[in-house]
PDB file of C-alpha atoms in Angstrom:
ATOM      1  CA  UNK I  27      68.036   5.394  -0.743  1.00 84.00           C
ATOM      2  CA  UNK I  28      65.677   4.358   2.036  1.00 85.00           C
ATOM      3  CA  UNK I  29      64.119   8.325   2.847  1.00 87.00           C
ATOM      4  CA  UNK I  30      63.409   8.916  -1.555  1.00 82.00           C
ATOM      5  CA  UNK I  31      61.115   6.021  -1.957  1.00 83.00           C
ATOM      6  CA  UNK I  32      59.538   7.084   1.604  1.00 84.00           C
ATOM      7  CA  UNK I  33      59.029  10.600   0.348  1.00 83.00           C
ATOM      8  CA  UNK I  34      57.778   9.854  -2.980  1.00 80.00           C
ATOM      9  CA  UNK I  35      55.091   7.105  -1.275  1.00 77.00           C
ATOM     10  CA  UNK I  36      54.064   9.481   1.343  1.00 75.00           C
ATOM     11  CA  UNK I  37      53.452  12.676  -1.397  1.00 75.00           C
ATOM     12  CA  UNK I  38      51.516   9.283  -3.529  1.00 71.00           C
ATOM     13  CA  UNK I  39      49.281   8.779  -0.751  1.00 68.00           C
ATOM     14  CA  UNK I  40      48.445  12.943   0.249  1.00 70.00           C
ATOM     15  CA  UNK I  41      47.488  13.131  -3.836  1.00 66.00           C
ATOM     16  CA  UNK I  42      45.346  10.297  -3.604  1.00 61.00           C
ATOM     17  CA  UNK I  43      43.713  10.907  -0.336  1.00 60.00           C
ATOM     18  CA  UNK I  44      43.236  14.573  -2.458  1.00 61.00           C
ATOM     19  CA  UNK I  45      41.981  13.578  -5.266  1.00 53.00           C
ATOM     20  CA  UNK I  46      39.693  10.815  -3.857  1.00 53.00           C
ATOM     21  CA  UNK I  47      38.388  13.502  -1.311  1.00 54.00           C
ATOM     22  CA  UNK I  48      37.161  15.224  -4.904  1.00 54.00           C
ATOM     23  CA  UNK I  49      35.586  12.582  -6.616  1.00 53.00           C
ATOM     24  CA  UNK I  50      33.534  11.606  -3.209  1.00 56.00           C
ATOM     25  CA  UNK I  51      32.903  13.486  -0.184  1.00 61.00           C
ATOM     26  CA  UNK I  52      35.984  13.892   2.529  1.00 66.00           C
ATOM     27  CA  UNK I  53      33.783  11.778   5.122  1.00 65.00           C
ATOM     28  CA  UNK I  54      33.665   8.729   2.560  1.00 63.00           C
ATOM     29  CA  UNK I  55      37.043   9.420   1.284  1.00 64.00           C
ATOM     30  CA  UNK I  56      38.391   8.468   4.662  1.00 67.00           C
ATOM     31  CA  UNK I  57      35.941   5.706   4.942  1.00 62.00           C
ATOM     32  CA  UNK I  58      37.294   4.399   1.836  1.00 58.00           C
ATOM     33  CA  UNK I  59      40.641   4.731   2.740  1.00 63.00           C
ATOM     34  CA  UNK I  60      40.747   3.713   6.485  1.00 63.00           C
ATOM     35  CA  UNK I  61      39.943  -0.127   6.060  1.00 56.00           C
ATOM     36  CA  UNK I  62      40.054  -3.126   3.402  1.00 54.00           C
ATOM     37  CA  UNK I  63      38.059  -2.192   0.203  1.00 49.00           C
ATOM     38  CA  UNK I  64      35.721  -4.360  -0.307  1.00 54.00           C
ATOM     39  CA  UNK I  65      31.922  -5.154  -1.792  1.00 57.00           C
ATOM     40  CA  UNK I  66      29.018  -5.056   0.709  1.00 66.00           C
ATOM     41  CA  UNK I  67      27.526  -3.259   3.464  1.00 77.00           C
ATOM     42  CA  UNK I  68      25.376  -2.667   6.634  1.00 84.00           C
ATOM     43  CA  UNK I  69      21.974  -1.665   7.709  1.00 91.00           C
ATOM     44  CA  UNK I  70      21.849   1.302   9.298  1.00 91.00           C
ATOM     45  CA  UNK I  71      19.092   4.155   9.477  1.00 96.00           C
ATOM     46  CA  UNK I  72      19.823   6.919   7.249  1.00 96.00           C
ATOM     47  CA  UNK I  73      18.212  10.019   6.016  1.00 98.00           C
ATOM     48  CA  UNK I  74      18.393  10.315   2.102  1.00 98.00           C
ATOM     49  CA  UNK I  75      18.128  13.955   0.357  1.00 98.00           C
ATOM     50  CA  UNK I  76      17.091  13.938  -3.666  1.00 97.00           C
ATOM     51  CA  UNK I  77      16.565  17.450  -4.994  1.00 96.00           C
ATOM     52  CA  UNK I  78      16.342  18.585  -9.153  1.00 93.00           C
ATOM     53  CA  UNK I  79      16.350  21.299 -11.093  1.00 91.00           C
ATOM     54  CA  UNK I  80      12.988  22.433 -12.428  1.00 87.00           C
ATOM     55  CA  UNK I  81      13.122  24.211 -15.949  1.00 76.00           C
ATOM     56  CA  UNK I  82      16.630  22.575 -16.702  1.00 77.00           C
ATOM     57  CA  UNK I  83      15.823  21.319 -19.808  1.00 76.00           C
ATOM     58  CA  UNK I  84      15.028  24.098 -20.857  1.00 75.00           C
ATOM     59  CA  UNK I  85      17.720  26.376 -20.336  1.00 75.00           C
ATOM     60  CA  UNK I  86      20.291  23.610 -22.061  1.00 78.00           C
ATOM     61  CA  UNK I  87      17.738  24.376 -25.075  1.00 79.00           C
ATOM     62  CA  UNK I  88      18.675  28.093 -25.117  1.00 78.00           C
ATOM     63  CA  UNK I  89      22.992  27.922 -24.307  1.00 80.00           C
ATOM     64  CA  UNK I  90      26.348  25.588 -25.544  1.00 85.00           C
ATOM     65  CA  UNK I  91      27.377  22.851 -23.556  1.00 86.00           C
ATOM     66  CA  UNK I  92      30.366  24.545 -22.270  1.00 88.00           C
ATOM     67  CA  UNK I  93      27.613  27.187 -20.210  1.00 82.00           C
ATOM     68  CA  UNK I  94      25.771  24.271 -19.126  1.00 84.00           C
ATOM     69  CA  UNK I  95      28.756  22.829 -17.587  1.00 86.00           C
ATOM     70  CA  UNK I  96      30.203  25.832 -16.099  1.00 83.00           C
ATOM     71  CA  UNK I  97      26.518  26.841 -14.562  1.00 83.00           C
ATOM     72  CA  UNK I  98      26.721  23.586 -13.245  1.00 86.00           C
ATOM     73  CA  UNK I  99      29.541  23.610 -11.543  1.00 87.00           C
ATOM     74  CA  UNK I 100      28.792  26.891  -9.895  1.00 86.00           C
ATOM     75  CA  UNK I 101      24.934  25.595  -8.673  1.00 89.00           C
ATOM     76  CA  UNK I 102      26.685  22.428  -7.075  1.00 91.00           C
ATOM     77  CA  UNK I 103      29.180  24.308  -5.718  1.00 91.00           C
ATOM     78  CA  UNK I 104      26.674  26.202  -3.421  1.00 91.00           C
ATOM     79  CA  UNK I 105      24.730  23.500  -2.973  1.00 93.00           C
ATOM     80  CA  UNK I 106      27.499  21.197  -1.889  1.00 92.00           C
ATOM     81  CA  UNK I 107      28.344  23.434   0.644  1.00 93.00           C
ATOM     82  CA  UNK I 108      24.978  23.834   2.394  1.00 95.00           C
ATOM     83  CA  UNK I 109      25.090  19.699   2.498  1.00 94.00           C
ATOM     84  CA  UNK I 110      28.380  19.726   3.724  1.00 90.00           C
ATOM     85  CA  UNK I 111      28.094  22.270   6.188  1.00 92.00           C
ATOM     86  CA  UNK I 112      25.183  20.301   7.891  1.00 94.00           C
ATOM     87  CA  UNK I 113      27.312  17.180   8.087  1.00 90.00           C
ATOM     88  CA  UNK I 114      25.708  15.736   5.379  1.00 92.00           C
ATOM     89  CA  UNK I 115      28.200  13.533   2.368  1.00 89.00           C
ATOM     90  CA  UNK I 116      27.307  14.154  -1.158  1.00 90.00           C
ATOM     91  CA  UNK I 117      26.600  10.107  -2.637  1.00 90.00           C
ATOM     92  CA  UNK I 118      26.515  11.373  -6.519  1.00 90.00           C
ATOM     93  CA  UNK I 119      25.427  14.084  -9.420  1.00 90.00           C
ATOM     94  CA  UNK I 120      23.261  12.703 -11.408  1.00 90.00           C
ATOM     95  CA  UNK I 121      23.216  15.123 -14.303  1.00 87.00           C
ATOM     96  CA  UNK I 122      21.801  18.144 -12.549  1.00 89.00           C
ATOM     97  CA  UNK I 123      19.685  16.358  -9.890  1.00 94.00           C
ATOM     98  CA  UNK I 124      22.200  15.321  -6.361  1.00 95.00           C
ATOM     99  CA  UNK I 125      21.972  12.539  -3.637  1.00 96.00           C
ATOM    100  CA  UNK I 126      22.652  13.302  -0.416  1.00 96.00           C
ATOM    101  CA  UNK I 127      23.577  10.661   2.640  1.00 95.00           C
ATOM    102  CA  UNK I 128      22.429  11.915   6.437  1.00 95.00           C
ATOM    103  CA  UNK I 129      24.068   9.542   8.718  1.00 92.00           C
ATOM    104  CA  UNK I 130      26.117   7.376   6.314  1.00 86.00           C
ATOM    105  CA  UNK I 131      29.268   6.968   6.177  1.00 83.00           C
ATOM    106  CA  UNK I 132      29.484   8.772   9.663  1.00 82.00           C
ATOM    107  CA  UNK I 133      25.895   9.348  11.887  1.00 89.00           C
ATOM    108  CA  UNK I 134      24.786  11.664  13.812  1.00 91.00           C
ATOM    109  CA  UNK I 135      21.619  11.751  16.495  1.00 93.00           C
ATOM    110  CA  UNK I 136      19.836  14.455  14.428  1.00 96.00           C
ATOM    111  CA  UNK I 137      20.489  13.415  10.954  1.00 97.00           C
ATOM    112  CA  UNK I 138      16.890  14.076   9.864  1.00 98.00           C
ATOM    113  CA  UNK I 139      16.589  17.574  11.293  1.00 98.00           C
ATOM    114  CA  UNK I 140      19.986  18.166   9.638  1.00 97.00           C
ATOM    115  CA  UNK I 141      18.827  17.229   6.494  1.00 98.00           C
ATOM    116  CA  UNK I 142      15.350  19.132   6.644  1.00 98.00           C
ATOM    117  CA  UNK I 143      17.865  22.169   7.182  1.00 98.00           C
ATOM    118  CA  UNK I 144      20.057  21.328   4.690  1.00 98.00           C
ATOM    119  CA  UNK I 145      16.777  21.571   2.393  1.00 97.00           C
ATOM    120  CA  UNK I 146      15.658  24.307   3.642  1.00 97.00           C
ATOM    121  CA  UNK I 147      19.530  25.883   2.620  1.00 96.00           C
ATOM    122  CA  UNK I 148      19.532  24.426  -0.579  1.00 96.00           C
ATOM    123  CA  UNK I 149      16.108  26.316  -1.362  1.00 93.00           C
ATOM    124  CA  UNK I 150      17.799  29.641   0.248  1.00 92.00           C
ATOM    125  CA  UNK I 151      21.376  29.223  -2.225  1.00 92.00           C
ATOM    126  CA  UNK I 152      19.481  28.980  -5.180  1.00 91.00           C
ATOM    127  CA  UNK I 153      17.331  32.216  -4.638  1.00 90.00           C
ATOM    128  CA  UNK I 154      21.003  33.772  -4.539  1.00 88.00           C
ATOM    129  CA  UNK I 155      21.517  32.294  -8.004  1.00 87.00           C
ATOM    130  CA  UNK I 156      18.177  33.262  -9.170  1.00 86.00           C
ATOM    131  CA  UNK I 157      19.276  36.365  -8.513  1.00 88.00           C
ATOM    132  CA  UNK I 158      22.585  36.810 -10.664  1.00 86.00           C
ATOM    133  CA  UNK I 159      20.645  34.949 -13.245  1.00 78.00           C
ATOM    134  CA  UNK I 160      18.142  37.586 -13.702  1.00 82.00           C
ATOM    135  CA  UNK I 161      21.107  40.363 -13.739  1.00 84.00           C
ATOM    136  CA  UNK I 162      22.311  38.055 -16.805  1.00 77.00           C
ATOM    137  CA  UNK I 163      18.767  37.907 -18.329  1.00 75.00           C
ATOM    138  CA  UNK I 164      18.691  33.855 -17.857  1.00 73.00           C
ATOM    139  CA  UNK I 165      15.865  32.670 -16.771  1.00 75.00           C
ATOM    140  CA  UNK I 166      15.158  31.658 -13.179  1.00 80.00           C
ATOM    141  CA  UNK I 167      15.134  27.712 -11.764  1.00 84.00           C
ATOM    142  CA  UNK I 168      13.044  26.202  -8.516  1.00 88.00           C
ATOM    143  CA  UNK I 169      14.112  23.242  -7.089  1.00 93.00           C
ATOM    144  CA  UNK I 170      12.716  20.053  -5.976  1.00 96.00           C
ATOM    145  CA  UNK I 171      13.447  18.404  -2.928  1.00 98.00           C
ATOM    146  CA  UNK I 172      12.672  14.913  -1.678  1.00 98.00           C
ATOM    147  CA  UNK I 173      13.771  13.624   2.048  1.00 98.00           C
ATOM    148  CA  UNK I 174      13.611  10.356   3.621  1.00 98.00           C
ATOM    149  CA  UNK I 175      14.402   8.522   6.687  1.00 98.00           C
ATOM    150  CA  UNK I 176      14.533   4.433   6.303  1.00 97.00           C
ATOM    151  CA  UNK I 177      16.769   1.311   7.169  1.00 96.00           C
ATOM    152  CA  UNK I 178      18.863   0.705   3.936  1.00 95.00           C
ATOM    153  CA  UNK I 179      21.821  -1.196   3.495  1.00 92.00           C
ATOM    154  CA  UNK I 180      24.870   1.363   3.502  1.00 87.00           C
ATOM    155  CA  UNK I 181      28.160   0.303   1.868  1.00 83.00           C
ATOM    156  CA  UNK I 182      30.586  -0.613  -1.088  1.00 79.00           C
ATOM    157  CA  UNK I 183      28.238  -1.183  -4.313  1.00 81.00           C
ATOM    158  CA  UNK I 184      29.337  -2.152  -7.737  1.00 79.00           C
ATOM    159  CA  UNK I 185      31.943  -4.152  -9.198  1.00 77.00           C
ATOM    160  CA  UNK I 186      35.020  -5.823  -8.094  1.00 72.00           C
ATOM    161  CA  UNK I 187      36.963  -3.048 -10.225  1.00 73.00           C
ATOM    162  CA  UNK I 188      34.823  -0.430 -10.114  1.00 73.00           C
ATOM    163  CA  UNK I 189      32.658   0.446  -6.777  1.00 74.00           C
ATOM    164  CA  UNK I 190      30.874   3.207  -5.181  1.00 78.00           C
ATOM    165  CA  UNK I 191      30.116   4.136  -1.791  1.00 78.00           C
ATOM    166  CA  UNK I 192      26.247   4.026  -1.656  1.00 87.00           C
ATOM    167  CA  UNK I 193      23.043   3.304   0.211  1.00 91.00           C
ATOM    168  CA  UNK I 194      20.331   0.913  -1.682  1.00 92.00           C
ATOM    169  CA  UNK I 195      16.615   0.047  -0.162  1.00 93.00           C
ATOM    170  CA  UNK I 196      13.166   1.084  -0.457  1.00 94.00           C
ATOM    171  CA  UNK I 197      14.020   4.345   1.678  1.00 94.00           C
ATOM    172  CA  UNK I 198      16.201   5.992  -0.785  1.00 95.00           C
ATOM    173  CA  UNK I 199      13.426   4.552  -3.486  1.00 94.00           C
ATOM    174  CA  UNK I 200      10.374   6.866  -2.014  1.00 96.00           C
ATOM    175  CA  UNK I 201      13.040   9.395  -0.968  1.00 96.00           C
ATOM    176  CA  UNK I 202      13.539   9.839  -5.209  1.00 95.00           C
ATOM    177  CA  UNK I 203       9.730   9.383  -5.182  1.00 95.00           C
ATOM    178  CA  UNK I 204       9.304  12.362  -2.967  1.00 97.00           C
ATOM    179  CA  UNK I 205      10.883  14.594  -5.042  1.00 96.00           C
ATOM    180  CA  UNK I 206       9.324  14.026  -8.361  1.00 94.00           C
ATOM    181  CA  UNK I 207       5.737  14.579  -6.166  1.00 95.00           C
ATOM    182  CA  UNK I 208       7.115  18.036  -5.375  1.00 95.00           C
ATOM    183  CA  UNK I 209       6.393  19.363  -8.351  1.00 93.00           C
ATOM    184  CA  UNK I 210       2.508  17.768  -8.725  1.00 94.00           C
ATOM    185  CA  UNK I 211       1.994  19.713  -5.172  1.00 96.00           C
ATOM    186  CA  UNK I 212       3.327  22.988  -6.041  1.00 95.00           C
ATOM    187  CA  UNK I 213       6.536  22.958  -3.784  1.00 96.00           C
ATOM    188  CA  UNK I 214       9.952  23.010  -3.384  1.00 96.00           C
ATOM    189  CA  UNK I 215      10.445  19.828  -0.609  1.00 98.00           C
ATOM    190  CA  UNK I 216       8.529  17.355   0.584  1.00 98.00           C
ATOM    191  CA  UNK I 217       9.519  15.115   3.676  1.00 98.00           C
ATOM    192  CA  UNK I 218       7.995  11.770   4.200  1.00 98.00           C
ATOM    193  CA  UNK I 219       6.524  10.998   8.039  1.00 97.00           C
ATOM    194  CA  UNK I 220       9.550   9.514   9.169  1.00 97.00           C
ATOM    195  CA  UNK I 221      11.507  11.917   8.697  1.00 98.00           C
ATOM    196  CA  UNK I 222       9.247  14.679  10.035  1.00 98.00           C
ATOM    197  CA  UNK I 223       9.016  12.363  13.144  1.00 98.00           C
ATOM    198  CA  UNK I 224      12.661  12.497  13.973  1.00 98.00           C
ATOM    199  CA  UNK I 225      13.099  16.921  13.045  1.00 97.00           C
ATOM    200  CA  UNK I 226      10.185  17.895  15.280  1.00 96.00           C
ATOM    201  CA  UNK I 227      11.923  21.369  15.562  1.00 96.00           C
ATOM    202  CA  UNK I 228      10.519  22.724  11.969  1.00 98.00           C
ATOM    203  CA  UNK I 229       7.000  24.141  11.220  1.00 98.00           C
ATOM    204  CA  UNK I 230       5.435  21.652   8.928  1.00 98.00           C
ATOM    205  CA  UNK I 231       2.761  22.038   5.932  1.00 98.00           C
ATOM    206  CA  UNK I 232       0.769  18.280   5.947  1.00 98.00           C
ATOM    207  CA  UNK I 233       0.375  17.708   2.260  1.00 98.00           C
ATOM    208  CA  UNK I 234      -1.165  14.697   2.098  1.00 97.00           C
ATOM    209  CA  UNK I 235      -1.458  10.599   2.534  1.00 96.00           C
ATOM    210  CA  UNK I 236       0.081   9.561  -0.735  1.00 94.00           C
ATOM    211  CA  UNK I 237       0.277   6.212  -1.818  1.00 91.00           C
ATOM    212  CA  UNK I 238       3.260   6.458  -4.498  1.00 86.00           C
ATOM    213  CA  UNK I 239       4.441   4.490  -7.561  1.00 80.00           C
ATOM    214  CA  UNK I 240       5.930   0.952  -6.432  1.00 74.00           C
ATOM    215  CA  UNK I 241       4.834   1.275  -2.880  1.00 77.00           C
ATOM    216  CA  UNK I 242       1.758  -0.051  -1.004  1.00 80.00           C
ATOM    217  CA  UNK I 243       1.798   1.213   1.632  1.00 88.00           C
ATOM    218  CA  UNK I 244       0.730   4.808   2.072  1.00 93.00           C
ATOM    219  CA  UNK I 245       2.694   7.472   3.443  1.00 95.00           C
ATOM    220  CA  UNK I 246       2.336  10.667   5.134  1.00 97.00           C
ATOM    221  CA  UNK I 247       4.183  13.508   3.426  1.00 98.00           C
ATOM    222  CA  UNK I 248       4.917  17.273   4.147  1.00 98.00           C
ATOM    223  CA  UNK I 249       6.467  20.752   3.323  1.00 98.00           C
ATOM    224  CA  UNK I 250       9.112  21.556   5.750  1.00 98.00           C
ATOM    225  CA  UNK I 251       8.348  25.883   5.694  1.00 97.00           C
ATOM    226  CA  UNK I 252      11.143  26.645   8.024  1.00 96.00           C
ATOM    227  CA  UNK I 253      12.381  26.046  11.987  1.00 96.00           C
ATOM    228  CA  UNK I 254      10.354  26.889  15.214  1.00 96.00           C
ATOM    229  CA  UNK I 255      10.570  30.582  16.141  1.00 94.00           C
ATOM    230  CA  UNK I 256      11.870  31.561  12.509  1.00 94.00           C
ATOM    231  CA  UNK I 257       8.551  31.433  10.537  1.00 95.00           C
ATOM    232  CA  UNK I 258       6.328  34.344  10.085  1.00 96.00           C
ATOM    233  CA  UNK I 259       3.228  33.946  12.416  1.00 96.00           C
ATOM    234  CA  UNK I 260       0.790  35.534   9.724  1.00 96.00           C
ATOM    235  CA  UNK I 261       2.552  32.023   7.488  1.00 97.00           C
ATOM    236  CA  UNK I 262       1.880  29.686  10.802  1.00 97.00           C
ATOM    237  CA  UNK I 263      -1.814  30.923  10.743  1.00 97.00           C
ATOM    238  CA  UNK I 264      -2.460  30.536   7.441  1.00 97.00           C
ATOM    239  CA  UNK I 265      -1.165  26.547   7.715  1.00 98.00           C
ATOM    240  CA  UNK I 266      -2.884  26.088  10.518  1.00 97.00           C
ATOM    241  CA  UNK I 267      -6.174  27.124   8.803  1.00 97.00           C
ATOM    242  CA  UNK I 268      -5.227  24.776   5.894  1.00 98.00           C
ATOM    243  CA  UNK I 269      -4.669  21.658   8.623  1.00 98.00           C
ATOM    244  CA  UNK I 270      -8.555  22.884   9.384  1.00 98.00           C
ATOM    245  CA  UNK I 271      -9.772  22.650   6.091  1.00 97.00           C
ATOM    246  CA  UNK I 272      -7.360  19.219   5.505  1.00 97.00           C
ATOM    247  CA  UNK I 273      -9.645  17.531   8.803  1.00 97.00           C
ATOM    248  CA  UNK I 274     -12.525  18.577   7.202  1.00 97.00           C
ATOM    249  CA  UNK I 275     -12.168  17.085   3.852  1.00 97.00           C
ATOM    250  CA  UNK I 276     -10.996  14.064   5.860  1.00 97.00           C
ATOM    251  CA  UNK I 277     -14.252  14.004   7.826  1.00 96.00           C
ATOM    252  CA  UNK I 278     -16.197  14.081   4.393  1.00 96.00           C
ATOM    253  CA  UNK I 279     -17.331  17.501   5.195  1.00 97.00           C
ATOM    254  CA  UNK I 280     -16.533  18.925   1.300  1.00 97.00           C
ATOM    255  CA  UNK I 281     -18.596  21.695   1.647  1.00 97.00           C
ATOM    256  CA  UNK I 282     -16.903  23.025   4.434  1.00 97.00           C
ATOM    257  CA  UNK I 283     -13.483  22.163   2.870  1.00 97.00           C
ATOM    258  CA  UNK I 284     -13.934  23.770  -0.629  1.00 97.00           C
ATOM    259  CA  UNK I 285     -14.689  27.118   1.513  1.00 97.00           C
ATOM    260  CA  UNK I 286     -11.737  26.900   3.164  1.00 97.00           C
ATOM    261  CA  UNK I 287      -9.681  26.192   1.003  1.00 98.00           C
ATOM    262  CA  UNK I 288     -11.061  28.729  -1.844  1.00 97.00           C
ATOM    263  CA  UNK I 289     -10.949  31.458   0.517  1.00 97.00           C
ATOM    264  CA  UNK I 290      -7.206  29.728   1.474  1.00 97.00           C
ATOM    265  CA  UNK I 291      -6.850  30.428  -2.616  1.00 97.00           C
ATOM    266  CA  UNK I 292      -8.151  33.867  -2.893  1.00 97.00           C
ATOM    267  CA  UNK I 293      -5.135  35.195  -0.352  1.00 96.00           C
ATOM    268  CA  UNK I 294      -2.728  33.283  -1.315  1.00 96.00           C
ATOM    269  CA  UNK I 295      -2.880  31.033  -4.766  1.00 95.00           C
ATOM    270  CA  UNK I 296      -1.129  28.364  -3.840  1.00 96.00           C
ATOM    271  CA  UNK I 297      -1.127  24.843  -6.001  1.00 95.00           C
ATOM    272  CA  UNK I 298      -2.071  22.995  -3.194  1.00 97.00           C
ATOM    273  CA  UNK I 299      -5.442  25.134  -2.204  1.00 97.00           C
ATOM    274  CA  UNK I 300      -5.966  24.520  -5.640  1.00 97.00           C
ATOM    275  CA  UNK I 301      -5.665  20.928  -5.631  1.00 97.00           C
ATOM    276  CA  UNK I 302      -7.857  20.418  -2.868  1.00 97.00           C
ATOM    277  CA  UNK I 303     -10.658  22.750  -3.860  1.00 97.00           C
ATOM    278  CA  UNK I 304     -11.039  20.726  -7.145  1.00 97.00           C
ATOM    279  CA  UNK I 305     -10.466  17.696  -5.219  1.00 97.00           C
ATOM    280  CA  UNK I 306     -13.662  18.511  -2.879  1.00 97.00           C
ATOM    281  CA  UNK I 307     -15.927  19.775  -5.547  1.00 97.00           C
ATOM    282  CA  UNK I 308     -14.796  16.709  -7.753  1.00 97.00           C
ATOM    283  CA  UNK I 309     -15.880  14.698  -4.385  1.00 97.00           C
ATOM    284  CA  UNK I 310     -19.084  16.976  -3.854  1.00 96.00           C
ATOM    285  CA  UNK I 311     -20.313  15.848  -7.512  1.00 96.00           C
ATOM    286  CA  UNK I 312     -19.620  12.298  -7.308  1.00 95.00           C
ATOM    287  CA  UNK I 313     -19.180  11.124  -3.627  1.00 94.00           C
ATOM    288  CA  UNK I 314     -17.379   8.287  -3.438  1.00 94.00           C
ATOM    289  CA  UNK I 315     -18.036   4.718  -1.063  1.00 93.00           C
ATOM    290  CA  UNK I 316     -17.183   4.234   2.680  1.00 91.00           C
ATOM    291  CA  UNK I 317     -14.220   2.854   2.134  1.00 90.00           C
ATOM    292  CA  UNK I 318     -12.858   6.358   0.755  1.00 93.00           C
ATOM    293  CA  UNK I 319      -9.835   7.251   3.359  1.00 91.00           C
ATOM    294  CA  UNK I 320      -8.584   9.978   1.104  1.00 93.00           C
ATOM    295  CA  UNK I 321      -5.603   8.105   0.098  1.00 93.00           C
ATOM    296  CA  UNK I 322      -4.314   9.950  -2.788  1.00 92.00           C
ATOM    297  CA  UNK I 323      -2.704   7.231  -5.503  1.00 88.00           C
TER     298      UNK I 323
END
């Protein structure tokens, strides 16, 4: 009479400790699990991955619900298991965009270069689903990537019935930020200064000094292209000839800059040379006053 009850507990807790490890990540599961539930949290530096679908919209135009859902499912799938193969816990979906935690609930001393891979991944999985897409005559999806390394406040949010494991602060604000700015730049991730601070092992496209919505403070913010030793030395010169042309519109020298980076444009037509040659002859017609830093807002 004693060893039933026992059983039936013990098989209780295995399917809840199951099921909970579904509805969050493992690594939360078993924070969740280990002590007293209970509202609050801690500060605690954290690295905070946003990414999105481009062109998603779209394709629910074009196919039922049920498609939706099961293409869905199979993207965050793959992408889960790039973040969770870096060590990284999956916070939420939120519809087809995800939130990924670097160093919360459990940390690790290279939480930002392990999310900088795990973006780097993320970009590399969905090139694989690009791929079968294409077979089935869909059309093909980029991604957009924001990362972020901050103090926040790491813990139990919500309400006394209904909570969520969770990080909240101005980090995981610019970290969202970041990601919607991917797409005005032409790329697939941006990383914010901090962050590119603590991965120093990754070769690194400077984008800009970007003073974003709701912030005041400007920040620096890059294009992780890939680790040390693994990118394409024809790639590494042609970024280092764009960090020449990026001093020299700096140094008010448009001139200069709009030649580099048109003849940046004419080999390879990226956004960004773009955006900077219009942004240099915009500045060669109507200079602006000494107190121009070339803060973008």
């Amino acid at each position: 009479s004693s060893f039933n009850p026992m059983l039936k507990g013990l098989i209780e807790r295995d399917r809840v400790r199951s099921l909970l490890g579904k509805v969050v990540s493992s690594a939360i599961a078993e924070e969740l699990l280990k002590k007293e539930i209970e509202l609050g949290g801690e500060e605690r530096e954290v690295t905070i991955l946003f990414s999105d679908l481009r062109g998603f919209t779209t394709l629910c135009e074009r196919h039922t619900p049920q498609e939706i859902l099961s293409f869905l499912n199979d993207y965050f799938t793959r992408i889960s298991a790039v973040i969770e193969a870096n060590g990284g816990v999956v916070d939420k979906y939120i519809g087809d965009a995800v939130m990924a935690l670097f160093g919360a609930p459990l940390k690790n001393d290279d939480d930002a270069a392990r999310a900088i891979r795990t973006a780097i991944g993320m970009r590399e999985a969905l090139k694989g689903l690009n791929a079968e897409f294409e077979a089935k005559g869909l059309p093909r999806l980029s991604l957009g990537v924001g990362v972020n390394t901050a103090m926040v406040v790491a813990g139990n949010m919500g309400s006394t019935t209904r909570l969520n494991y969770t990080v909240i602060g101005d980090g995981v604000n610019l970290a969202s930020r970041l990601e919607g700015l991917s797409k005005k730049y032409g790329v697939e991730i941006i990383a914010s200064a901090s962050t590119r601070a603590l991965a120093p092992g990754f070769v690194y496209r400077e984008l800009d000094i970007a003073r974003v919505k709701g912030k005041n403070e400007p920040v620096g913010i890059y294009e992780p292209i890939g680790e040390i030793g693994a990118v394409d030395e024809a790639v590494v010169k042609e970024i280092d000839a764009y960090h020449e042309g990026l001093k020299l519109y700096r140094e008010r020298r448009w001139d200069l800059a709009r030649e580099r980076f048109r003849a940046l444009r004419e080999k390879n037509p990226l956004s960004l040379y773009v955006i900077y040659e219009e942004r240099a002859s915009g500045l060669i017609e109507n200079p602006p006053s000494s107190e121009w830093d070339s803060t973008t807002v």
